[in-house]
Amino acid sequence: MAQRVADQFADILVAAGVKRIYGIVGDSLNGLTDALRSQGKIEWIHVRHEEVAAFAAGAEAHLTGELAVCAGSCGPGNLHLINGLFDCHRSRVPVLAIAAQIPSAEIASGYFQETHPEQLFKECSHFCELVSSANQMPRTLEMAIHAAVAKRGVAVVVIPGDVALQAAAEAPVPKPAGLLPAQPKVAPAGADLDRLAALLNDGGRVTMLCGSGCQGAHAQLIALAQSLKAPIVHALKGKEHVEWDNPYDVGMTGLIGFSSGYYAMLDCDVLLMLGTDFPYRQFYPRGGGVRIAQVDQRGEVIGRRAPVDVGVVGDVRETIEALLPRLKEKGDGRHLEQAREHYRKARKGLDELAVGRAGKPPIHPQQVAKAISDHAADDAVFTCDVGLPTVWAARYLAMNGKRRLIGSFWHGSMANAMAQAIGAQAALPRRQVISLSGDGGFSMLMGDFLTLVQHNLPVKVVVFNNGTLGFVEIEQKSTGFLKVVVFNNGTLGFVEIEQKSTGFLDFGVNLKNPNFAAMAEAVGVRGIRLEDPGDVEKGIADALAHDGPVLVDAVVSRMVLPIPPSITVEMAKGFTLYMLKAVMGGRGDDLVDLAKTNLWQ
Ligand SMILES: Cc1ncc(C[n+]2csc(CCOP(=O)(O)OP(=O)(O)O)c2C)c(N)n1
């Protein structure tokens, strides 16, 4: 059979090192899927929702650093990819999306399923082009691959089903060297380094803020912090690269961060930003004489979050290596010690929340997260849903340089975790992959739980079943302020939680959930339901040791307030939180949580 455009397409994908494509088949994709079938070199990962295909491809690209691919049929098929593609693009991972199109002769006629993917996907891609003829195809696909790989992000090839079936034009299969551009190393300019060194040498107390641009620069960061006697604060995307084996670590900043990270950034003379575009401007020092230096390989991000005194365009690793000989080692370690002491306290406060007593439900979600961290493999891959699971992941998953952590940390989409776990497990079949899922997030793309069975992917899904869209409920609560009034009536305490009318009242957050563990069993996946704190350790350990997919349905407390709320706890004279805890049992524990998690006071 003469080569079709679709066969040529498949050959180019193989030349680009593509091992699998996530997607759902459809009429307009038939040419391509038939070419994949007859070629037999690329696996088709059949998902149940195309959004999952895009998230899965993104996770594969995140973990391997290589091009990953997803596909959708014309109209709604590829439209379903869009949210996942936004996530991939904003997370800067190389993903090619194949968007099949209606028959070329029908374009613009208002045909069945007609959309214009080359317009729809513009905002979430570096490259987005329609292939109109056999002649055009090889180069268009090659340019799409160049763009995704070189610019780190999404490229979309839109191809009508009939064009895929045309006879291919003569063209040699490209060589990998011309298809997969290497990542450049960006060396900083000498004059910029001199300015940075002068600021750091003469500027007083330094705090470092580190992001995902610090990947591969762990040893250099430690050497720099040692020389500067600087505490290291990280943004969430920096966690997997920065936090471990790090005596300078003082935690994370941001809304879901630690008080120690927050204050170390404000209470310094120079803030040194390294490979981070941390977006929340309210967490940067404003005035107060703090000067800011920023190092990033992307010139366009320098100065866009906070006013910068010195900007250096360069890779973090290269920059630190060239900077160190220019620095005078600081002798005064008081700033570092103060930040570390604050961190020890914040950490202790968080660890104290990650406990539970047998026979005293509800389970604290923190306990589940810590148990996952304690029992997970040394090189586990974690994914966490947007919502509270991201908070628990940020605070309780211990990184070690081999473990990986993926979330929807820029795009902030719900339902990312299990979808990303599918891609992680498909790409790294021998690694333990654990999804920290919210009950809202899990049920949003729950159809793809079946993909674990269909593709025999041994993902461990832990659902934090709190019966609510928790993060939103908490945002609603903490926008106003929550007042906990404790009256001591001499015998038992009486507790009243009063939500001030200045805040939002809970609305639309309740989830009427099934028993997720029973549901898992019904589809052939091992299900473990946890309702008692005494069962958490064993339940998590059993789940992680199970040879196959598992769902842990962890029924956890709804009443947690992990972000800075305005809580006031008013108690009758002489009545302490510990007395409250003693008299109120489980409910009292929750209230103690509420008060103690107010780390910002
Ligand atoms: C697709 C999408 N829809 C809505 C939101 C807004 N949102 C952010 S977190 C959240 C609640 C998540 O609830 P759940 O998955 O149950 O996790 P929890 O916070 O309760 O642990 C919502 C609705 C979002 N980020 N993404």
XYZ file of C-alpha atoms and ligand atoms in Angstrom:
627
model
C 0.000 0.000 0.000
C 1.335 3.409 -0.936
C 2.300 5.536 2.021
C -0.511 7.769 3.276
C -0.069 11.097 5.009
C -1.108 9.328 8.222
C 1.682 6.729 7.816
C 4.199 9.474 7.255
C 2.844 11.232 10.342
C 3.365 8.093 12.426
C 6.919 7.678 11.094
C 7.829 11.236 12.074
C 6.439 10.650 15.566
C 8.638 7.565 15.922
C 11.634 9.587 14.720
C 10.809 12.093 17.481
C 10.977 9.301 20.069
C 7.230 9.203 20.761
C 6.285 5.989 22.575
C 2.567 6.439 23.155
C -0.405 8.648 22.360
C -3.234 9.351 24.813
C -6.634 9.899 23.272
C -10.006 8.713 22.060
C -10.514 7.485 18.511
C -13.061 8.930 16.098
C -13.969 9.040 12.460
C -11.679 11.937 11.619
C -8.781 10.212 13.430
C -9.254 6.882 11.663
C -6.418 7.446 9.212
C -3.960 8.158 11.994
C -5.063 5.360 14.313
C -4.985 2.913 11.406
C -1.438 4.035 10.598
C -0.431 3.517 14.235
C -2.024 0.074 14.217
C -0.197 -1.071 11.108
C 3.095 0.532 12.156
C 2.918 -1.067 15.618
C 5.568 1.112 17.273
C 3.450 3.570 19.231
C 1.071 2.514 21.994
C -2.443 3.935 21.987
C -3.573 4.778 25.523
C -7.328 4.773 25.319
C -8.727 7.185 27.908
C -12.367 7.968 28.655
C -12.164 11.756 28.445
C -9.773 13.699 26.227
C -8.978 16.157 29.039
C -7.327 13.220 30.772
C -5.309 12.537 27.629
C -3.828 16.017 27.742
C -3.066 15.915 31.480
C -1.523 12.463 31.079
C 0.687 13.608 28.212
C 1.738 16.606 30.307
C 2.749 14.388 33.211
C 4.767 12.160 30.912
C 6.544 15.198 29.482
C 7.151 16.600 32.980
C 8.768 13.382 34.192
C 10.772 12.444 31.102
C 11.530 15.928 29.772
C 10.627 14.536 26.342
C 7.855 15.162 23.859
C 4.531 13.519 24.753
C 1.444 13.338 22.559
C -2.330 13.417 22.907
C -5.054 13.328 20.290
C -8.735 14.076 19.851
C -11.175 13.641 16.990
C -12.865 16.583 15.271
C -15.030 19.115 17.117
C -15.909 18.030 20.665
C -13.246 15.318 20.669
C -10.336 17.714 20.487
C -12.210 20.485 22.266
C -12.171 18.253 25.350
C -8.362 18.416 25.312
C -8.311 22.120 25.930
C -8.199 22.400 29.701
C -5.428 19.830 29.974
C -3.524 21.578 27.209
C -3.715 24.881 29.052
C -2.173 23.095 32.001
C 0.639 21.601 29.873
C 1.363 24.899 28.201
C 1.447 26.892 31.407
C 3.587 24.232 33.082
C 5.985 24.540 30.144
C 6.151 20.872 29.224
C 6.577 19.739 25.601
C 3.298 18.286 24.365
C 2.041 17.765 20.836
C -1.727 17.714 20.416
C -3.215 16.180 17.302
C -6.576 17.784 16.617
C -8.419 15.971 13.851
C -10.640 18.163 11.700
C -13.860 17.702 9.701
C -13.476 16.911 5.966
C -11.433 19.664 4.346
C -14.102 20.411 1.723
C -16.616 21.164 4.481
C -14.570 23.688 6.445
C -16.530 26.944 6.912
C -19.834 25.371 5.846
C -21.234 24.998 9.344
C -20.761 21.253 9.034
C -21.544 18.649 11.716
C -19.031 18.982 14.605
C -17.299 21.932 12.992
C -14.954 23.998 15.151
C -11.762 25.845 14.319
C -9.066 24.302 16.477
C -6.378 26.519 14.962
C -8.215 29.422 16.600
C -9.399 27.640 19.745
C -5.966 26.384 20.745
C -4.040 29.544 19.906
C -3.994 30.744 23.474
C -2.643 27.507 24.890
C 0.086 26.756 22.357
C 3.293 28.032 20.791
C 2.313 26.600 17.430
C -1.129 25.798 16.046
C -1.577 25.142 12.320
C -3.976 23.442 9.954
C -2.534 20.922 7.486
C -4.398 21.470 4.213
C -2.516 19.164 1.887
C -0.193 16.174 1.699
C 2.560 18.461 0.519
C 2.411 20.555 3.628
C 2.241 17.802 6.212
C 5.756 16.628 6.944
C 7.086 20.129 7.484
C 4.109 21.312 9.511
C 4.451 18.387 11.905
C 8.198 18.862 12.128
C 7.791 22.556 12.907
C 5.200 21.731 15.550
C 7.643 19.347 17.207
C 10.412 21.945 17.038
C 8.169 24.484 18.751
C 6.961 22.183 21.529
C 10.449 20.947 22.325
C 12.421 24.169 21.906
C 9.916 26.527 23.505
C 8.698 24.018 26.124
C 4.956 24.001 25.733
C 2.127 22.868 23.527
C 2.051 22.591 19.736
C -1.132 21.663 17.909
C -1.426 20.092 14.472
C -4.929 20.289 13.030
C -5.495 17.727 10.320
C -8.705 16.898 8.429
C -9.468 13.186 8.240
C -9.392 13.163 4.432
C -5.990 14.878 4.276
C -4.589 12.159 6.554
C -5.739 9.586 3.994
C -4.161 11.264 0.951
C -1.058 9.758 -0.661
C 2.009 11.106 1.137
C 4.409 13.487 -0.590
C 7.977 12.286 -1.059
C 10.024 13.389 1.937
C 12.842 11.784 3.925
C 12.054 10.866 7.532
C 13.766 13.570 9.593
C 16.750 12.716 11.775
C 16.316 13.278 15.520
C 19.069 15.914 15.544
C 17.009 18.096 13.243
C 13.739 17.302 14.944
C 14.462 17.604 18.651
C 16.389 20.783 19.403
C 18.552 20.553 22.530
C 17.860 22.912 25.400
C 20.328 25.794 25.426
C 22.343 26.700 28.478
C 21.935 30.378 29.190
C 25.158 31.803 30.561
C 24.818 35.074 32.489
C 26.673 38.192 31.382
C 29.773 39.043 33.416
C 28.655 42.623 34.131
C 25.314 41.386 35.515
C 27.129 38.920 37.754
C 29.322 41.704 39.087
C 26.269 43.793 39.940
C 24.627 40.823 41.629
C 27.758 40.003 43.611
C 28.068 43.624 44.756
C 24.468 43.622 45.987
C 24.851 40.326 47.811
C 28.219 41.194 49.327
C 27.204 44.606 50.614
C 23.460 44.337 50.976
C 23.132 42.701 54.405
C 20.831 39.771 55.228
C 19.879 37.669 52.208
C 16.901 35.336 51.753
C 16.666 33.102 48.675
C 13.356 32.309 46.951
C 13.655 29.257 44.720
C 11.368 27.876 42.024
C 11.298 25.155 39.403
C 14.138 26.833 37.516
C 16.354 25.388 40.254
C 15.952 21.882 38.815
C 19.376 20.266 38.607
C 21.034 22.945 40.747
C 20.618 21.487 44.240
C 24.322 21.351 45.109
C 24.832 24.895 43.806
C 21.916 26.231 45.863
C 23.298 24.713 49.028
C 26.762 26.141 48.339
C 25.266 29.580 47.707
C 23.113 29.508 50.837
C 26.150 28.414 52.824
C 28.199 31.335 51.525
C 25.410 33.875 52.034
C 24.106 32.359 55.296
C 20.761 32.652 53.608
C 17.538 30.820 54.428
C 15.961 29.159 51.384
C 12.237 29.672 50.816
C 10.610 27.781 47.970
C 7.626 28.243 45.726
C 5.516 25.114 45.286
C 7.011 24.286 41.902
C 10.450 24.381 43.486
C 9.583 21.866 46.208
C 10.730 18.729 44.380
C 14.046 20.357 43.461
C 14.898 22.341 46.577
C 13.468 21.091 49.862
C 15.376 17.849 50.459
C 18.753 17.411 52.220
C 18.691 21.123 52.719
C 19.742 22.594 56.055
C 18.809 26.064 54.750
C 15.195 25.135 53.964
C 12.678 27.291 55.846
C 9.548 26.166 54.013
C 7.243 27.445 51.378
C 5.700 30.854 50.922
C 2.285 31.747 49.528
C -1.276 31.323 50.620
C -0.781 27.655 51.380
C 2.785 28.067 52.623
C 4.383 28.314 56.033
C 4.645 31.380 58.198
C 8.431 30.843 58.332
C 8.734 31.093 54.550
C 6.572 34.178 54.498
C 8.517 36.053 57.168
C 11.971 35.046 55.881
C 11.060 36.808 52.630
C 9.815 39.963 54.285
C 12.390 40.241 57.019
C 15.604 40.463 55.018
C 17.693 43.115 53.274
C 18.041 41.371 49.918
C 15.641 38.896 48.386
C 17.363 36.724 45.780
C 14.859 35.096 43.409
C 16.229 32.067 41.595
C 14.304 30.423 38.764
C 10.940 31.515 40.040
C 8.066 33.542 38.679
C 6.033 33.037 41.875
C 2.876 34.919 40.932
C 1.388 36.305 44.158
C 2.635 39.847 44.451
C 1.269 40.329 47.951
C 3.853 37.895 49.297
C 6.841 39.876 48.054
C 8.419 42.514 50.258
C 6.987 45.906 49.524
C 9.194 48.821 50.446
C 10.826 48.460 53.836
C 14.242 48.858 52.196
C 14.318 45.275 50.876
C 16.191 45.089 47.596
C 15.414 42.349 45.108
C 17.633 40.444 42.681
C 16.223 37.978 40.182
C 17.937 35.264 38.159
C 16.029 33.492 35.399
C 16.804 32.072 31.983
C 13.664 33.802 30.692
C 14.408 37.497 30.439
C 10.722 38.329 30.127
C 9.894 37.231 33.680
C 12.474 39.439 35.328
C 10.754 42.221 37.230
C 7.211 41.184 36.423
C 6.191 40.258 39.983
C 8.210 42.666 42.073
C 10.460 45.667 41.385
C 13.949 44.296 40.826
C 17.203 46.081 41.643
C 19.421 43.606 39.791
C 18.238 41.227 37.061
C 20.374 38.449 35.632
C 19.331 36.451 32.576
C 20.900 33.052 33.010
C 20.338 29.471 34.142
C 20.310 29.124 37.892
C 23.057 26.542 37.953
C 25.351 28.398 35.575
C 24.742 31.663 37.361
C 25.507 30.333 40.821
C 28.680 28.635 39.592
C 29.900 31.868 38.041
C 28.743 33.917 41.035
C 30.302 31.963 43.889
C 33.924 33.034 43.213
C 32.744 36.663 43.289
C 31.187 36.383 46.756
C 32.664 37.093 50.160
C 31.445 34.445 52.560
C 29.231 36.020 55.215
C 30.137 35.492 58.819
C 26.917 36.497 60.522
C 24.488 33.584 60.653
C 21.832 35.208 62.874
C 19.340 35.817 60.075
C 19.591 32.201 58.988
C 19.273 30.901 62.528
C 16.229 33.038 63.239
C 14.480 31.808 60.099
C 15.387 28.211 60.861
C 14.057 28.510 64.385
C 10.804 29.912 63.039
C 10.662 27.035 60.556
C 11.243 24.435 63.295
C 8.258 25.848 65.176
C 6.024 26.000 62.099
C 7.038 22.468 61.136
C 6.347 21.191 64.628
C 2.912 22.805 64.569
C 2.130 21.122 61.263
C 3.457 17.739 62.371
C 1.316 17.880 65.495
C -1.743 18.057 63.255
C -0.769 14.910 61.358
C -1.832 12.523 64.080
C -4.931 10.682 65.106
C -6.164 8.464 67.893
C -7.688 5.060 67.279
C -11.414 5.106 67.955
C -11.586 8.906 67.682
C -12.801 9.787 64.215
C -12.760 11.873 62.111
C -9.426 11.235 60.478
C -7.360 14.346 59.955
C -6.361 14.659 56.311
C -2.894 15.645 57.461
C -2.480 12.220 59.052
C -3.302 10.540 55.740
C -0.869 12.726 53.821
C 1.945 12.061 56.282
C 1.275 8.320 56.188
C 1.489 8.418 52.386
C 4.831 10.167 52.610
C 6.133 7.787 55.268
C 5.160 4.617 53.393
C 5.801 5.665 49.792
C 8.705 4.282 47.802
C 11.962 6.163 47.730
C 11.388 7.086 44.108
C 7.597 7.452 44.177
C 5.843 9.862 41.839
C 3.105 11.895 43.546
C 0.372 13.828 41.834
C -1.968 16.074 43.810
C -5.325 17.576 42.973
C -5.915 21.302 43.079
C -7.727 22.023 46.326
C -6.689 20.798 49.735
C -4.690 17.805 48.412
C -2.186 20.341 47.073
C -1.923 21.840 50.551
C -1.316 18.429 52.093
C 1.211 17.527 49.408
C 3.080 20.791 49.896
C 3.258 20.349 53.644
C 3.580 16.626 54.278
C 5.205 14.898 51.295
C 8.909 14.581 51.962
C 11.026 14.932 48.836
C 14.453 13.345 48.465
C 15.762 14.157 44.992
C 14.358 10.945 43.514
C 10.686 11.411 44.301
C 8.718 13.608 41.952
C 5.699 15.835 42.529
C 3.297 16.944 39.810
C 0.238 19.130 40.182
C -1.637 21.772 38.289
C 0.498 24.402 39.934
C 0.122 27.149 37.309
C -3.173 26.507 35.631
C -4.814 25.426 38.883
C -7.327 23.012 37.417
C -9.244 20.513 39.491
C -9.145 16.816 38.585
C -5.554 16.858 37.423
C -4.133 14.276 39.823
C -5.493 10.935 38.628
C -5.182 12.049 35.007
C -1.538 12.950 35.531
C -0.996 9.697 37.421
C -2.156 7.804 34.323
C 0.550 9.478 32.236
C 3.156 9.056 34.956
C 2.445 5.348 35.322
C 2.291 4.721 31.569
C 5.652 6.453 31.101
C 7.334 4.945 34.168
C 5.739 1.522 34.635
C 8.152 0.428 37.342
C 7.716 3.445 39.611
C 5.115 3.712 42.341
C 2.623 6.407 41.330
C 0.301 7.888 43.957
C -2.550 10.269 43.245
C -3.665 12.498 46.121
C -7.189 13.199 44.902
C -9.929 15.410 46.259
C -13.407 13.907 46.298
C -14.528 16.722 43.999
C -11.495 16.348 41.749
C -11.682 12.574 41.596
C -15.368 12.519 40.724
C -14.937 15.240 38.100
C -12.997 12.895 35.791
C -13.995 9.649 37.491
C -14.694 7.873 34.207
C -10.962 7.511 33.747
C -10.686 5.419 36.870
C -11.601 2.690 34.384
C -8.446 3.480 32.416
C -6.416 2.075 35.316
C -8.195 -1.237 34.798
C -8.185 -1.125 31.032
C -4.444 -0.465 30.799
C -3.477 -2.333 33.926
C -1.897 0.740 35.489
C -1.122 0.084 39.178
C -1.805 3.661 40.282
C -2.611 4.188 43.968
C -5.474 6.690 44.184
C -6.056 8.156 47.636
C -9.313 10.082 47.758
C -9.491 12.657 50.541
C -13.201 12.204 51.082
C -14.288 15.240 53.083
C -17.735 15.504 51.511
C -17.128 19.011 50.275
C -15.334 21.161 47.730
C -13.125 21.926 50.675
C -10.767 24.502 49.330
C -13.613 26.670 48.155
C -15.516 26.215 51.388
C -12.421 27.386 53.219
C -11.952 30.318 50.890
C -15.561 31.244 51.515
C -15.035 30.980 55.236
C -11.745 32.777 55.461
C -12.853 35.656 53.293
C -14.887 36.723 56.247
C -13.883 35.605 59.639
C -14.709 32.692 61.708
C -15.272 33.157 65.349
C -15.039 30.247 67.712
C -16.733 31.058 70.955
C -16.217 28.668 73.802
C -18.375 28.943 76.865
C -17.459 27.046 79.954
C -20.621 26.066 81.724
C -18.742 24.310 84.477
C -19.308 20.820 83.222
C -18.918 20.341 79.504
C -17.878 23.074 77.143
C -20.355 24.435 74.722
C -18.986 25.431 71.420
C -20.459 27.659 68.892
C -18.973 28.436 65.579
C -20.185 31.674 64.263
C -19.580 32.709 60.742
C -19.651 36.433 60.556
C -21.915 37.842 57.923
C -19.037 39.851 56.482
C -17.765 36.637 54.880
C -19.399 34.346 52.376
C -21.604 31.612 53.653
C -20.975 28.098 52.391
C -22.717 27.666 49.098
C -22.738 24.829 46.609
C -19.916 22.926 48.201
C -21.559 19.788 49.638
C -20.785 16.511 47.925
C -23.091 13.565 48.366
C -20.491 10.887 47.824
C -20.782 7.151 47.361
C -18.573 4.718 49.226
C -15.676 5.118 46.791
C -13.971 1.949 48.026
C -17.048 -0.149 47.261
C -17.312 1.562 43.905
C -13.689 0.652 43.150
C -14.319 -2.984 44.029
C -17.304 -2.981 41.691
C -15.065 -2.087 38.743
C -12.357 -4.567 39.681
C -9.995 -2.331 41.649
C -9.010 -3.028 45.227
C -10.838 -0.594 47.518
C -9.839 0.324 51.061
C -12.091 2.548 53.151
C -10.567 4.390 56.087
C -12.865 5.840 58.726
C -10.863 5.489 61.927
C -7.522 7.203 62.597
C -6.281 3.910 64.030
C -6.536 2.294 60.595
C -4.681 4.926 58.600
C -1.108 3.604 58.853
C -1.971 0.035 57.960
C -4.491 1.008 55.300
C -2.009 3.243 53.487
C 0.821 0.723 53.860
C -1.384 -2.083 52.474
C -2.523 0.078 49.582
C 1.003 1.013 48.591
C 2.187 -2.585 48.838
C -0.657 -3.868 46.649
C 0.399 -5.162 43.277
C -2.118 -3.365 41.105
C -4.358 -0.327 41.162
C -5.938 0.607 44.499
C -8.380 3.210 45.679
C -8.139 4.388 49.268
C -11.348 6.117 50.340
C -10.096 8.165 53.280
C -13.093 9.672 55.074
C -11.495 12.782 56.522
C -12.509 15.710 58.632
C -14.248 18.511 56.860
C -13.319 21.086 59.460
C -9.792 22.087 58.669
C -8.625 25.579 57.987
C -5.155 25.427 56.554
C -4.978 28.864 55.006
C -4.618 32.056 56.959
C -8.065 32.589 58.364
C -9.127 35.364 60.642
C -10.033 33.166 63.543
C -10.644 34.421 66.963
C -10.994 31.958 69.750
C -12.802 33.419 72.706
C -12.949 31.275 75.758
C -14.278 31.634 79.215
C -11.649 32.607 81.723
C -9.311 29.785 82.644
C -10.510 27.540 79.878
C -7.643 26.437 77.631
C -7.542 24.813 74.239
C -6.304 21.650 75.850
C -9.236 21.580 78.212
C -11.455 22.108 75.223
C -9.808 19.170 73.513
C -10.290 17.034 76.579
C -13.974 17.755 76.961
C -14.998 17.836 73.347
C -13.453 14.630 72.008
C -13.244 14.508 68.218
C -15.072 17.753 67.700
C -12.742 19.489 70.107
C -9.797 18.221 68.075
C -11.190 19.921 65.049
C -11.475 23.195 66.852
C -7.985 22.921 68.206
C -6.940 22.394 64.589
C -8.750 25.516 63.605
C -6.980 27.581 66.152
C -3.556 26.061 65.735
C -3.508 26.209 61.976
C -3.775 29.909 62.267
C -0.030 29.941 61.750
C 0.068 33.542 60.760
C -0.517 35.040 64.137
C -11.927 22.813 36.782
C -12.042 23.645 38.030
N -13.238 23.985 38.522
C -13.335 24.721 39.661
C -12.210 25.136 40.318
C -12.329 25.959 41.608
N -11.882 25.088 42.728
C -10.618 25.090 43.220
S -10.377 23.985 44.422
C -11.975 23.470 44.369
C -12.495 22.427 45.312
C -11.810 21.125 45.186
O -12.551 20.198 45.927
P -12.068 18.729 46.172
O -11.510 18.139 44.909
O -13.164 17.983 46.826
O -10.835 18.886 47.154
P -10.828 19.478 48.653
O -10.359 20.878 48.538
O -12.209 19.336 49.232
O -9.876 18.591 49.380
C -12.691 24.181 43.399
C -14.132 23.993 43.103
C -10.973 24.782 39.743
N -9.811 25.137 40.300
N -10.910 24.012 38.626
